Amino acid sequence: MLGLLLLQVLASCLYLGHSEVVNSFDVCRQFFYKGTTPNEALDPWKLERICQVYSNSYQFATLYDRARKIPVYSAYIYDYKSGERPETPWFLEPQLINKVYTKEMSTEDAIKKRYWITQKKIANTQAIDQDYINLQHLSRGHLNPSGHHGDDTQRIATFTLTNIVPQNTELNQGAWKDYESVTMDEKTKDCKTTYVITGAVPGNNYIKNRVNIPSYIWSAACCVGDTEPLSAWGAIAENDKNQVDVVSLGQLEDRLTMLYRRTVILFNNACPRD
């Protein structure tokens, strides 16, 4: 009995001291400008906050919708450098299964072997690789794309399914890819630091009756100079059309406010809305 109690205490300490699925984003607030997260208008009823860990360090932050099995948004710092897309397996979030599991993202096979659990138990908590196989007109859409990062560790960390939504393939490989690579490169030339939040508005349809297909994909950026923001902007696309609207940050927040029917604020007020 005493041994069981000690194990429970140890598990609690591990959770409190090393948690990746967190009660607040305080431990990875560096990915939000001035530590300011989007307001609660985007919050789903069954949310999880993930400070994404790879190679024993925080790489970005994700608000995850456990019920719909897609991320609401991922927040990161833009650091584009040319490089190859890494060859890597897809990762999952162990702490969505059990909050005393490892804080580091891991593959499905590694999780099953380490914790002696089934695929079904994992799939109850999040999207898995099988969900994205043999899809029609949909592909794995990164919210935080690997190409927005400067080294292999950061790039590999984006290949977690908690950072992925079912995205229209033509949009993913067309207009959205152009926005991620060409438009972002042009708009960030004078920025010392660019904070990005990219998200997905839930839709009415699901793949395999499990993973929600977003109705819209959106992204917002706040470009900071030496001390203060220089500019900010947004982009939004319907997830069944190969078209991206590049708009002001204020216009993006207004459009999301209409879609969510709640006032949406994405960035600290210092980021320009015009």
GROMACS .gro file of C-alpha atoms in nm:
model
  274
    1MET     CA    1   0.000   0.000   0.000
    2LEU     CA    2   0.285   0.236   0.090
    3GLY     CA    3   0.458   0.149  -0.236
    4LEU     CA    4   0.146   0.235  -0.436
    5LEU     CA    5   0.114   0.567  -0.253
    6LEU     CA    6   0.477   0.652  -0.330
    7LEU     CA    7   0.421   0.572  -0.697
    8GLN     CA    8   0.117   0.802  -0.707
    9VAL     CA    9   0.314   1.083  -0.544
   10LEU     CA   10   0.600   1.033  -0.790
   11ALA     CA   11   0.359   1.040  -1.084
   12SER     CA   12   0.209   1.364  -0.955
   13CYS     CA   13   0.553   1.521  -0.921
   14LEU     CA   14   0.646   1.415  -1.271
   15TYR     CA   15   0.328   1.570  -1.406
   16LEU     CA   16   0.371   1.897  -1.221
   17GLY     CA   17   0.742   1.928  -1.296
   18HIS     CA   18   0.768   1.806  -1.652
   19SER     CA   19   0.425   1.839  -1.808
   20GLU     CA   20   0.394   1.909  -2.177
   21VAL     CA   21   0.014   1.907  -2.176
   22VAL     CA   22  -0.020   2.209  -1.950
   23ASN     CA   23  -0.282   2.410  -1.764
   24SER     CA   24  -0.150   2.733  -1.916
   25PHE     CA   25   0.108   2.832  -2.175
   26ASP     CA   26   0.329   3.000  -1.916
   27VAL     CA   27   0.615   2.755  -1.963
   28CYS     CA   28   0.629   2.818  -2.339
   29ARG     CA   29   0.497   3.174  -2.354
   30GLN     CA   30   0.801   3.280  -2.561
   31PHE     CA   31   0.611   3.174  -2.873
   32PHE     CA   32   0.348   3.447  -2.818
   33TYR     CA   33   0.430   3.817  -2.857
   34LYS     CA   34   0.473   3.958  -2.505
   35GLY     CA   35   0.339   3.628  -2.377
   36THR     CA   36  -0.014   3.720  -2.486
   37THR     CA   37  -0.218   3.424  -2.609
   38PRO     CA   38  -0.534   3.454  -2.821
   39ASN     CA   39  -0.844   3.519  -2.613
   40GLU     CA   40  -1.092   3.248  -2.516
   41ALA     CA   41  -1.315   3.297  -2.821
   42LEU     CA   42  -1.125   3.020  -3.003
   43ASP     CA   43  -1.134   2.773  -2.715
   44PRO     CA   44  -1.320   2.446  -2.784
   45TRP     CA   45  -1.517   2.281  -2.506
   46LYS     CA   46  -1.261   2.002  -2.472
   47LEU     CA   47  -0.925   2.172  -2.509
   48GLU     CA   48  -0.567   2.081  -2.429
   49ARG     CA   49  -0.270   2.317  -2.421
   50ILE     CA   50   0.048   2.160  -2.553
   51CYS     CA   51   0.397   2.303  -2.518
   52GLN     CA   52   0.546   2.094  -2.797
   53VAL     CA   53   0.868   1.921  -2.687
   54TYR     CA   54   1.126   1.765  -2.916
   55SER     CA   55   1.493   1.696  -2.845
   56ASN     CA   56   1.426   1.788  -2.481
   57SER     CA   57   1.330   2.150  -2.553
   58TYR     CA   58   1.016   2.349  -2.629
   59GLN     CA   59   0.969   2.406  -3.003
   60PHE     CA   60   0.624   2.571  -3.034
   61ALA     CA   61   0.282   2.585  -2.869
   62THR     CA   62  -0.047   2.426  -2.976
   63LEU     CA   63  -0.405   2.461  -2.855
   64TYR     CA   64  -0.560   2.122  -2.930
   65ASP     CA   65  -0.926   2.024  -2.970
   66ARG     CA   66  -0.946   1.679  -2.816
   67ALA     CA   67  -1.306   1.620  -2.927
   68ARG     CA   68  -1.248   1.709  -3.295
   69LYS     CA   69  -0.891   1.570  -3.295
   70ILE     CA   70  -0.739   1.872  -3.465
   71PRO     CA   71  -0.532   2.168  -3.344
   72VAL     CA   72  -0.716   2.497  -3.297
   73TYR     CA   73  -0.393   2.683  -3.358
   74SER     CA   74  -0.016   2.653  -3.335
   75ALA     CA   75   0.202   2.948  -3.226
   76TYR     CA   76   0.567   2.978  -3.322
   77ILE     CA   77   0.847   3.217  -3.418
   78TYR     CA   78   0.917   3.243  -3.790
   79ASP     CA   79   1.278   3.165  -3.883
   80TYR     CA   80   1.286   3.084  -4.251
   81LYS     CA   81   1.607   2.949  -4.401
   82SER     CA   82   1.634   2.743  -4.717
   83GLY     CA   83   1.665   2.371  -4.658
   84GLU     CA   84   1.524   2.032  -4.736
   85ARG     CA   85   1.201   1.894  -4.592
   86PRO     CA   86   1.318   1.638  -4.333
   87GLU     CA   87   1.252   1.267  -4.368
   88THR     CA   88   1.086   1.179  -4.041
   89PRO     CA   89   0.807   0.961  -3.902
   90TRP     CA   90   0.489   1.121  -3.772
   91PHE     CA   91   0.475   1.187  -3.400
   92LEU     CA   92   0.195   1.181  -3.143
   93GLU     CA   93   0.148   1.342  -2.803
   94PRO     CA   94   0.191   1.085  -2.522
   95GLN     CA   95   0.049   1.314  -2.253
   96LEU     CA   96  -0.286   1.331  -2.430
   97ILE     CA   97  -0.312   0.961  -2.342
   98ASN     CA   98  -0.188   0.991  -1.986
   99LYS     CA   99  -0.043   1.303  -1.827
  100VAL     CA  100   0.230   1.109  -1.650
  101TYR     CA  101   0.368   0.977  -1.979
  102THR     CA  102   0.679   1.131  -2.134
  103LYS     CA  103   0.665   1.499  -2.221
  104GLU     CA  104   0.844   1.442  -2.554
  105MET     CA  105   0.650   1.374  -2.875
  106SER     CA  106   0.691   1.015  -2.988
  107THR     CA  107   0.587   0.774  -3.263
  108GLU     CA  108   0.285   0.550  -3.228
  109ASP     CA  109   0.495   0.233  -3.228
  110ALA     CA  110   0.727   0.369  -2.960
  111ILE     CA  111   0.432   0.467  -2.738
  112LYS     CA  112   0.268   0.126  -2.775
  113LYS     CA  113   0.588  -0.056  -2.687
  114ARG     CA  114   0.686   0.171  -2.398
  115TYR     CA  115   0.349   0.174  -2.224
  116TRP     CA  116   0.199  -0.156  -2.342
  117ILE     CA  117  -0.114   0.009  -2.478
  118THR     CA  118  -0.321  -0.049  -2.791
  119GLN     CA  119  -0.369   0.166  -3.097
  120LYS     CA  120  -0.734   0.203  -2.998
  121LYS     CA  121  -0.643   0.361  -2.666
  122ILE     CA  122  -0.414   0.608  -2.841
  123ALA     CA  123  -0.675   0.684  -3.108
  124ASN     CA  124  -0.932   0.770  -2.842
  125THR     CA  125  -0.723   1.073  -2.748
  126GLN     CA  126  -0.597   1.217  -3.078
  127ALA     CA  127  -0.561   1.168  -3.452
  128ILE     CA  128  -0.327   0.889  -3.557
  129ASP     CA  129  -0.140   0.812  -3.878
  130GLN     CA  130  -0.411   0.571  -3.998
  131ASP     CA  131  -0.665   0.856  -4.008
  132TYR     CA  132  -0.473   1.029  -4.286
  133ILE     CA  133  -0.415   0.731  -4.515
  134ASN     CA  134  -0.601   0.700  -4.850
  135LEU     CA  135  -0.782   1.034  -4.830
  136GLN     CA  136  -0.963   1.185  -5.127
  137HIS     CA  137  -0.869   1.548  -5.209
  138LEU     CA  138  -0.731   1.605  -4.860
  139SER     CA  139  -0.376   1.596  -4.724
  140ARG     CA  140  -0.189   1.662  -4.401
  141GLY     CA  141  -0.179   2.038  -4.358
  142HIS     CA  142   0.081   2.175  -4.117
  143LEU     CA  143  -0.033   2.472  -3.912
  144ASN     CA  144   0.327   2.532  -3.811
  145PRO     CA  145   0.511   2.440  -4.133
  146SER     CA  146   0.858   2.285  -4.131
  147GLY     CA  147   0.975   2.539  -4.388
  148HIS     CA  148   0.930   2.824  -4.140
  149HIS     CA  149   1.222   2.704  -3.929
  150GLY     CA  150   1.596   2.727  -3.954
  151ASP     CA  151   1.733   2.396  -3.829
  152ASP     CA  152   1.652   2.029  -3.854
  153THR     CA  153   1.540   1.992  -3.493
  154GLN     CA  154   1.277   2.264  -3.531
  155ARG     CA  155   1.166   2.129  -3.869
  156ILE     CA  156   1.130   1.771  -3.745
  157ALA     CA  157   0.926   1.889  -3.444
  158THR     CA  158   0.650   2.017  -3.675
  159PHE     CA  159   0.576   1.659  -3.786
  160THR     CA  160   0.341   1.584  -3.501
  161LEU     CA  161  -0.021   1.504  -3.579
  162THR     CA  162  -0.124   1.750  -3.307
  163ASN     CA  163   0.000   2.017  -3.553
  164ILE     CA  164  -0.189   1.876  -3.853
  165VAL     CA  165  -0.537   1.929  -4.001
  166PRO     CA  166  -0.705   1.770  -4.304
  167GLN     CA  167  -0.641   2.038  -4.566
  168ASN     CA  168  -0.765   2.054  -4.922
  169THR     CA  169  -0.476   1.914  -5.126
  170GLU     CA  170  -0.497   2.173  -5.402
  171LEU     CA  171  -0.492   2.455  -5.145
  172ASN     CA  172  -0.214   2.292  -4.942
  173GLN     CA  173   0.010   2.253  -5.245
  174GLY     CA  174  -0.103   2.571  -5.421
  175ALA     CA  175  -0.214   2.908  -5.285
  176TRP     CA  176  -0.144   2.827  -4.919
  177LYS     CA  177   0.206   2.704  -5.002
  178ASP     CA  178   0.266   3.028  -5.194
  179TYR     CA  179   0.154   3.229  -4.893
  180GLU     CA  180   0.380   3.031  -4.657
  181SER     CA  181   0.686   3.064  -4.877
  182VAL     CA  182   0.662   3.370  -5.106
  183THR     CA  183   0.432   3.610  -4.918
  184MET     CA  184   0.581   3.544  -4.575
  185ASP     CA  185   0.934   3.586  -4.709
  186GLU     CA  186   0.844   3.923  -4.862
  187LYS     CA  187   0.657   4.056  -4.560
  188THR     CA  188   0.919   3.962  -4.301
  189LYS     CA  189   1.227   4.119  -4.464
  190ASP     CA  190   1.247   4.408  -4.213
  191CYS     CA  191   1.144   4.206  -3.906
  192LYS     CA  192   1.384   4.114  -3.629
  193THR     CA  193   1.132   3.868  -3.486
  194THR     CA  194   0.805   3.750  -3.640
  195TYR     CA  195   0.546   3.586  -3.417
  196VAL     CA  196   0.298   3.361  -3.600
  197ILE     CA  197  -0.029   3.199  -3.497
  198THR     CA  198  -0.186   2.968  -3.754
  199GLY     CA  199  -0.520   2.802  -3.699
  200ALA     CA  200  -0.820   2.620  -3.837
  201VAL     CA  201  -1.192   2.690  -3.802
  202PRO     CA  202  -1.383   2.363  -3.740
  203GLY     CA  203  -1.615   2.243  -4.015
  204ASN     CA  204  -1.920   2.015  -4.027
  205ASN     CA  205  -1.755   1.708  -4.183
  206TYR     CA  206  -1.510   1.447  -4.060
  207ILE     CA  207  -1.264   1.201  -4.208
  208LYS     CA  208  -1.339   0.842  -4.106
  209ASN     CA  209  -1.597   0.980  -3.860
  210ARG     CA  210  -1.310   1.084  -3.636
  211VAL     CA  211  -1.107   1.389  -3.745
  212ASN     CA  212  -1.275   1.719  -3.821
  213ILE     CA  213  -1.224   1.878  -4.163
  214PRO     CA  214  -1.178   2.253  -4.106
  215SER     CA  215  -1.394   2.497  -4.297
  216TYR     CA  216  -1.119   2.763  -4.302
  217ILE     CA  217  -0.744   2.779  -4.255
  218TRP     CA  218  -0.600   3.107  -4.125
  219SER     CA  219  -0.271   3.260  -4.016
  220ALA     CA  220  -0.168   3.581  -3.839
  221ALA     CA  221   0.175   3.741  -3.798
  222CYS     CA  222   0.315   4.023  -3.588
  223CYS     CA  223   0.645   4.165  -3.716
  224VAL     CA  224   0.865   4.315  -3.444
  225GLY     CA  225   1.165   4.545  -3.493
  226ASP     CA  226   1.427   4.622  -3.231
  227THR     CA  227   1.172   4.691  -2.958
  228GLU     CA  228   0.821   4.744  -3.099
  229PRO     CA  229   0.596   4.590  -3.367
  230LEU     CA  230   0.644   4.731  -3.716
  231SER     CA  231   0.349   4.563  -3.887
  232ALA     CA  232   0.100   4.281  -3.866
  233TRP     CA  233  -0.114   4.092  -4.115
  234GLY     CA  234  -0.330   3.789  -4.166
  235ALA     CA  235  -0.434   3.533  -4.424
  236ILE     CA  236  -0.746   3.320  -4.453
  237ALA     CA  237  -0.864   3.056  -4.698
  238GLU     CA  238  -1.176   2.846  -4.736
  239ASN     CA  239  -1.070   2.484  -4.714
  240ASP     CA  240  -1.240   2.385  -5.038
  241LYS     CA  241  -1.091   2.655  -5.264
  242ASN     CA  242  -0.738   2.723  -5.390
  243GLN     CA  243  -0.745   3.090  -5.287
  244VAL     CA  244  -0.588   3.284  -4.999
  245ASP     CA  245  -0.697   3.632  -4.892
  246VAL     CA  246  -0.411   3.833  -4.741
  247VAL     CA  247  -0.563   4.092  -4.508
  248SER     CA  248  -0.477   4.318  -4.216
  249LEU     CA  249  -0.466   4.169  -3.868
  250GLY     CA  250  -0.780   4.363  -3.780
  251GLN     CA  251  -0.964   4.228  -4.085
  252LEU     CA  252  -0.865   3.872  -3.999
  253GLU     CA  253  -0.986   3.911  -3.641
  254ASP     CA  254  -1.315   4.054  -3.772
  255ARG     CA  255  -1.365   3.758  -4.006
  256LEU     CA  256  -1.287   3.509  -3.732
  257THR     CA  257  -1.525   3.696  -3.500
  258MET     CA  258  -1.803   3.637  -3.755
  259LEU     CA  259  -1.712   3.269  -3.795
  260TYR     CA  260  -1.687   3.197  -3.422
  261ARG     CA  261  -1.966   3.440  -3.328
  262ARG     CA  262  -1.745   3.563  -3.045
  263THR     CA  263  -1.498   3.852  -3.043
  264VAL     CA  264  -1.159   3.715  -3.145
  265ILE     CA  265  -0.832   3.880  -3.038
  266LEU     CA  266  -0.518   3.704  -3.161
  267PHE     CA  267  -0.226   3.923  -3.053
  268ASN     CA  268  -0.118   4.170  -2.789
  269ASN     CA  269  -0.275   4.511  -2.859
  270ALA     CA  270   0.065   4.656  -2.958
  271CYS     CA  271   0.046   4.467  -3.289
  272PRO     CA  272  -0.109   4.700  -3.554
  273ARG     CA  273  -0.463   4.613  -3.662
  274ASP     CA  274  -0.475   4.837  -3.976
   0.00000   0.00000   0.00000
